[in-house]
């Protein structure tokens, strides 16, 4: 249940942030956010995609838990998520 609450909090935060941007900005932000979440560190999230936003302590805590969940995935599952992200990024470059 704790993980579900974390995911909900992060999703709501992203919706609030993305609601303030254009569709292209939102897409770029979301892809950078996912990439950093999958292969980066929490600090890289705050310096990169979330760098221009004031991330409060509760959101940082939620992001830390989410990152921990992702890092706890079996390597094969995390690898497949990274491959999917690369596929999406490649398709965006082609358009």
mmCIF file with all atom_site columns, C-alpha atoms in Angstrom:
data_model
loop_
_atom_site.group_PDB
_atom_site.id
_atom_site.type_symbol
_atom_site.label_atom_id
_atom_site.label_alt_id
_atom_site.label_comp_id
_atom_site.label_asym_id
_atom_site.label_entity_id
_atom_site.label_seq_id
_atom_site.pdbx_PDB_ins_code
_atom_site.Cartn_x
_atom_site.Cartn_y
_atom_site.Cartn_z
_atom_site.occupancy
_atom_site.B_iso_or_equiv
_atom_site.pdbx_formal_charge
_atom_site.auth_seq_id
_atom_site.auth_comp_id
_atom_site.auth_asym_id
_atom_site.auth_atom_id
_atom_site.pdbx_PDB_model_num
ATOM 1  C CA . UNK A 1 1  ? 0.000  0.000  0.000   1.00 0.00 ? 1  UNK A CA 1
ATOM 2  C CA . UNK A 1 2  ? 2.876  2.349  0.783   1.00 0.00 ? 2  UNK A CA 1
ATOM 3  C CA . UNK A 1 3  ? 4.225  1.948  -2.769  1.00 0.00 ? 3  UNK A CA 1
ATOM 4  C CA . UNK A 1 4  ? 0.818  2.752  -4.252  1.00 0.00 ? 4  UNK A CA 1
ATOM 5  C CA . UNK A 1 5  ? 0.637  5.953  -2.232  1.00 0.00 ? 5  UNK A CA 1
ATOM 6  C CA . UNK A 1 6  ? 4.111  6.922  -3.414  1.00 0.00 ? 6  UNK A CA 1
ATOM 7  C CA . UNK A 1 7  ? 3.218  6.319  -7.053  1.00 0.00 ? 7  UNK A CA 1
ATOM 8  C CA . UNK A 1 8  ? 0.012  8.315  -6.671  1.00 0.00 ? 8  UNK A CA 1
ATOM 9  C CA . UNK A 1 9  ? 1.877  11.239 -5.111  1.00 0.00 ? 9  UNK A CA 1
ATOM 10 C CA . UNK A 1 10 ? 4.480  11.251 -7.867  1.00 0.00 ? 10 UNK A CA 1
ATOM 11 C CA . UNK A 1 11 ? 1.808  10.991 -10.569 1.00 0.00 ? 11 UNK A CA 1
ATOM 12 C CA . UNK A 1 12 ? -0.092 13.943 -9.091  1.00 0.00 ? 12 UNK A CA 1
ATOM 13 C CA . UNK A 1 13 ? 3.113  15.968 -8.862  1.00 0.00 ? 13 UNK A CA 1
ATOM 14 C CA . UNK A 1 14 ? 3.896  15.244 -12.506 1.00 0.00 ? 14 UNK A CA 1
ATOM 15 C CA . UNK A 1 15 ? 0.374  16.168 -13.576 1.00 0.00 ? 15 UNK A CA 1
ATOM 16 C CA . UNK A 1 16 ? 0.671  19.501 -11.792 1.00 0.00 ? 16 UNK A CA 1
ATOM 17 C CA . UNK A 1 17 ? 4.052  20.216 -13.340 1.00 0.00 ? 17 UNK A CA 1
ATOM 18 C CA . UNK A 1 18 ? 3.062  19.030 -16.797 1.00 0.00 ? 18 UNK A CA 1
ATOM 19 C CA . UNK A 1 19 ? -0.172 20.989 -16.727 1.00 0.00 ? 19 UNK A CA 1
ATOM 20 C CA . UNK A 1 20 ? 1.883  24.185 -16.721 1.00 0.00 ? 20 UNK A CA 1
ATOM 21 C CA . UNK A 1 21 ? 3.813  23.361 -19.907 1.00 0.00 ? 21 UNK A CA 1
ATOM 22 C CA . UNK A 1 22 ? 3.200  22.953 -23.609 1.00 0.00 ? 22 UNK A CA 1
ATOM 23 C CA . UNK A 1 23 ? 2.684  19.458 -24.987 1.00 0.00 ? 23 UNK A CA 1
ATOM 24 C CA . UNK A 1 24 ? 6.212  19.338 -26.465 1.00 0.00 ? 24 UNK A CA 1
ATOM 25 C CA . UNK A 1 25 ? 7.788  20.596 -23.236 1.00 0.00 ? 25 UNK A CA 1
ATOM 26 C CA . UNK A 1 26 ? 5.748  18.082 -21.273 1.00 0.00 ? 26 UNK A CA 1
ATOM 27 C CA . UNK A 1 27 ? 6.821  15.193 -23.460 1.00 0.00 ? 27 UNK A CA 1
ATOM 28 C CA . UNK A 1 28 ? 10.478 16.180 -23.256 1.00 0.00 ? 28 UNK A CA 1
ATOM 29 C CA . UNK A 1 29 ? 10.250 16.655 -19.487 1.00 0.00 ? 29 UNK A CA 1
ATOM 30 C CA . UNK A 1 30 ? 8.511  13.326 -18.979 1.00 0.00 ? 30 UNK A CA 1
ATOM 31 C CA . UNK A 1 31 ? 11.029 11.385 -21.071 1.00 0.00 ? 31 UNK A CA 1
ATOM 32 C CA . UNK A 1 32 ? 13.990 13.005 -19.280 1.00 0.00 ? 32 UNK A CA 1
ATOM 33 C CA . UNK A 1 33 ? 12.286 12.330 -15.941 1.00 0.00 ? 33 UNK A CA 1
ATOM 34 C CA . UNK A 1 34 ? 11.766 8.643  -16.788 1.00 0.00 ? 34 UNK A CA 1
ATOM 35 C CA . UNK A 1 35 ? 15.298 8.226  -18.078 1.00 0.00 ? 35 UNK A CA 1
ATOM 36 C CA . UNK A 1 36 ? 16.769 9.760  -14.937 1.00 0.00 ? 36 UNK A CA 1
ATOM 37 C CA . UNK A 1 37 ? 14.426 7.749  -12.730 1.00 0.00 ? 37 UNK A CA 1
ATOM 38 C CA . UNK A 1 38 ? 15.506 4.504  -14.410 1.00 0.00 ? 38 UNK A CA 1
ATOM 39 C CA . UNK A 1 39 ? 19.259 5.014  -14.621 1.00 0.00 ? 39 UNK A CA 1
ATOM 40 C CA . UNK A 1 40 ? 20.092 8.117  -12.599 1.00 0.00 ? 40 UNK A CA 1
ATOM 41 C CA . UNK A 1 41 ? 20.200 9.120  -8.956  1.00 0.00 ? 41 UNK A CA 1
ATOM 42 C CA . UNK A 1 42 ? 17.649 11.119 -6.943  1.00 0.00 ? 42 UNK A CA 1
ATOM 43 C CA . UNK A 1 43 ? 20.116 14.015 -6.941  1.00 0.00 ? 43 UNK A CA 1
ATOM 44 C CA . UNK A 1 44 ? 20.215 13.919 -10.742 1.00 0.00 ? 44 UNK A CA 1
ATOM 45 C CA . UNK A 1 45 ? 16.417 14.191 -10.758 1.00 0.00 ? 45 UNK A CA 1
ATOM 46 C CA . UNK A 1 46 ? 16.578 17.413 -8.740  1.00 0.00 ? 46 UNK A CA 1
ATOM 47 C CA . UNK A 1 47 ? 19.425 18.856 -10.805 1.00 0.00 ? 47 UNK A CA 1
ATOM 48 C CA . UNK A 1 48 ? 18.017 17.731 -14.167 1.00 0.00 ? 48 UNK A CA 1
ATOM 49 C CA . UNK A 1 49 ? 14.332 17.459 -15.023 1.00 0.00 ? 49 UNK A CA 1
ATOM 50 C CA . UNK A 1 50 ? 13.122 18.842 -11.691 1.00 0.00 ? 50 UNK A CA 1
ATOM 51 C CA . UNK A 1 51 ? 15.860 21.483 -11.460 1.00 0.00 ? 51 UNK A CA 1
ATOM 52 C CA . UNK A 1 52 ? 13.619 24.447 -12.153 1.00 0.00 ? 52 UNK A CA 1
ATOM 53 C CA . UNK A 1 53 ? 10.920 23.345 -9.703  1.00 0.00 ? 53 UNK A CA 1
ATOM 54 C CA . UNK A 1 54 ? 10.747 23.718 -5.954  1.00 0.00 ? 54 UNK A CA 1
ATOM 55 C CA . UNK A 1 55 ? 10.515 20.092 -4.818  1.00 0.00 ? 55 UNK A CA 1
ATOM 56 C CA . UNK A 1 56 ? 9.323  19.964 -1.216  1.00 0.00 ? 56 UNK A CA 1
ATOM 57 C CA . UNK A 1 57 ? 10.530 17.441 1.336   1.00 0.00 ? 57 UNK A CA 1
ATOM 58 C CA . UNK A 1 58 ? 7.467  15.189 1.030   1.00 0.00 ? 58 UNK A CA 1
ATOM 59 C CA . UNK A 1 59 ? 7.848  15.007 -2.758  1.00 0.00 ? 59 UNK A CA 1
ATOM 60 C CA . UNK A 1 60 ? 11.572 14.270 -2.338  1.00 0.00 ? 60 UNK A CA 1
ATOM 61 C CA . UNK A 1 61 ? 10.702 11.499 0.074   1.00 0.00 ? 61 UNK A CA 1
ATOM 62 C CA . UNK A 1 62 ? 8.148  10.061 -2.369  1.00 0.00 ? 62 UNK A CA 1
ATOM 63 C CA . UNK A 1 63 ? 10.621 10.253 -5.243  1.00 0.00 ? 63 UNK A CA 1
ATOM 64 C CA . UNK A 1 64 ? 13.231 8.547  -3.088  1.00 0.00 ? 64 UNK A CA 1
ATOM 65 C CA . UNK A 1 65 ? 10.822 5.683  -2.382  1.00 0.00 ? 65 UNK A CA 1
ATOM 66 C CA . UNK A 1 66 ? 9.863  5.422  -6.043  1.00 0.00 ? 66 UNK A CA 1
ATOM 67 C CA . UNK A 1 67 ? 13.529 5.347  -7.070  1.00 0.00 ? 67 UNK A CA 1
ATOM 68 C CA . UNK A 1 68 ? 14.166 2.678  -4.450  1.00 0.00 ? 68 UNK A CA 1
ATOM 69 C CA . UNK A 1 69 ? 11.325 0.573  -5.878  1.00 0.00 ? 69 UNK A CA 1
ATOM 70 C CA . UNK A 1 70 ? 12.732 0.912  -9.392  1.00 0.00 ? 70 UNK A CA 1
ATOM 71 C CA . UNK A 1 71 ? 16.245 0.093  -8.219  1.00 0.00 ? 71 UNK A CA 1
ATOM 72 C CA . UNK A 1 72 ? 14.814 -2.990 -6.484  1.00 0.00 ? 72 UNK A CA 1
ATOM 73 C CA . UNK A 1 73 ? 13.447 -4.421 -9.721  1.00 0.00 ? 73 UNK A CA 1
ATOM 74 C CA . UNK A 1 74 ? 15.025 -7.555 -11.080 1.00 0.00 ? 74 UNK A CA 1
ATOM 75 C CA . UNK A 1 75 ? 17.808 -6.557 -13.491 1.00 0.00 ? 75 UNK A CA 1
ATOM 76 C CA . UNK A 1 76 ? 16.016 -8.153 -16.454 1.00 0.00 ? 76 UNK A CA 1
ATOM 77 C CA . UNK A 1 77 ? 12.880 -6.091 -15.757 1.00 0.00 ? 77 UNK A CA 1
ATOM 78 C CA . UNK A 1 78 ? 14.798 -2.850 -15.382 1.00 0.00 ? 78 UNK A CA 1
ATOM 79 C CA . UNK A 1 79 ? 16.690 -3.648 -18.596 1.00 0.00 ? 79 UNK A CA 1
ATOM 80 C CA . UNK A 1 80 ? 13.397 -4.087 -20.454 1.00 0.00 ? 80 UNK A CA 1
ATOM 81 C CA . UNK A 1 81 ? 12.117 -0.734 -19.162 1.00 0.00 ? 81 UNK A CA 1
ATOM 82 C CA . UNK A 1 82 ? 15.311 0.959  -20.340 1.00 0.00 ? 82 UNK A CA 1
ATOM 83 C CA . UNK A 1 83 ? 14.960 -0.706 -23.767 1.00 0.00 ? 83 UNK A CA 1
ATOM 84 C CA . UNK A 1 84 ? 11.378 0.519  -23.996 1.00 0.00 ? 84 UNK A CA 1
ATOM 85 C CA . UNK A 1 85 ? 12.441 4.052  -23.126 1.00 0.00 ? 85 UNK A CA 1
ATOM 86 C CA . UNK A 1 86 ? 15.199 3.936  -25.772 1.00 0.00 ? 86 UNK A CA 1
ATOM 87 C CA . UNK A 1 87 ? 12.660 2.731  -28.336 1.00 0.00 ? 87 UNK A CA 1
ATOM 88 C CA . UNK A 1 88 ? 10.326 5.636  -27.526 1.00 0.00 ? 88 UNK A CA 1
ATOM 89 C CA . UNK A 1 89 ? 13.167 8.158  -27.635 1.00 0.00 ? 89 UNK A CA 1
ATOM 90 C CA . UNK A 1 90 ? 14.348 6.794  -31.001 1.00 0.00 ? 90 UNK A CA 1
ATOM 91 C CA . UNK A 1 91 ? 10.832 7.110  -32.444 1.00 0.00 ? 91 UNK A CA 1
ATOM 92 C CA . UNK A 1 92 ? 10.623 10.719 -31.226 1.00 0.00 ? 92 UNK A CA 1
ATOM 93 C CA . UNK A 1 93 ? 13.873 11.575 -33.000 1.00 0.00 ? 93 UNK A CA 1
ATOM 94 C CA . UNK A 1 94 ? 12.519 10.118 -36.243 1.00 0.00 ? 94 UNK A CA 1
ATOM 95 C CA . UNK A 1 95 ? 9.486  12.434 -36.216 1.00 0.00 ? 95 UNK A CA 1
#
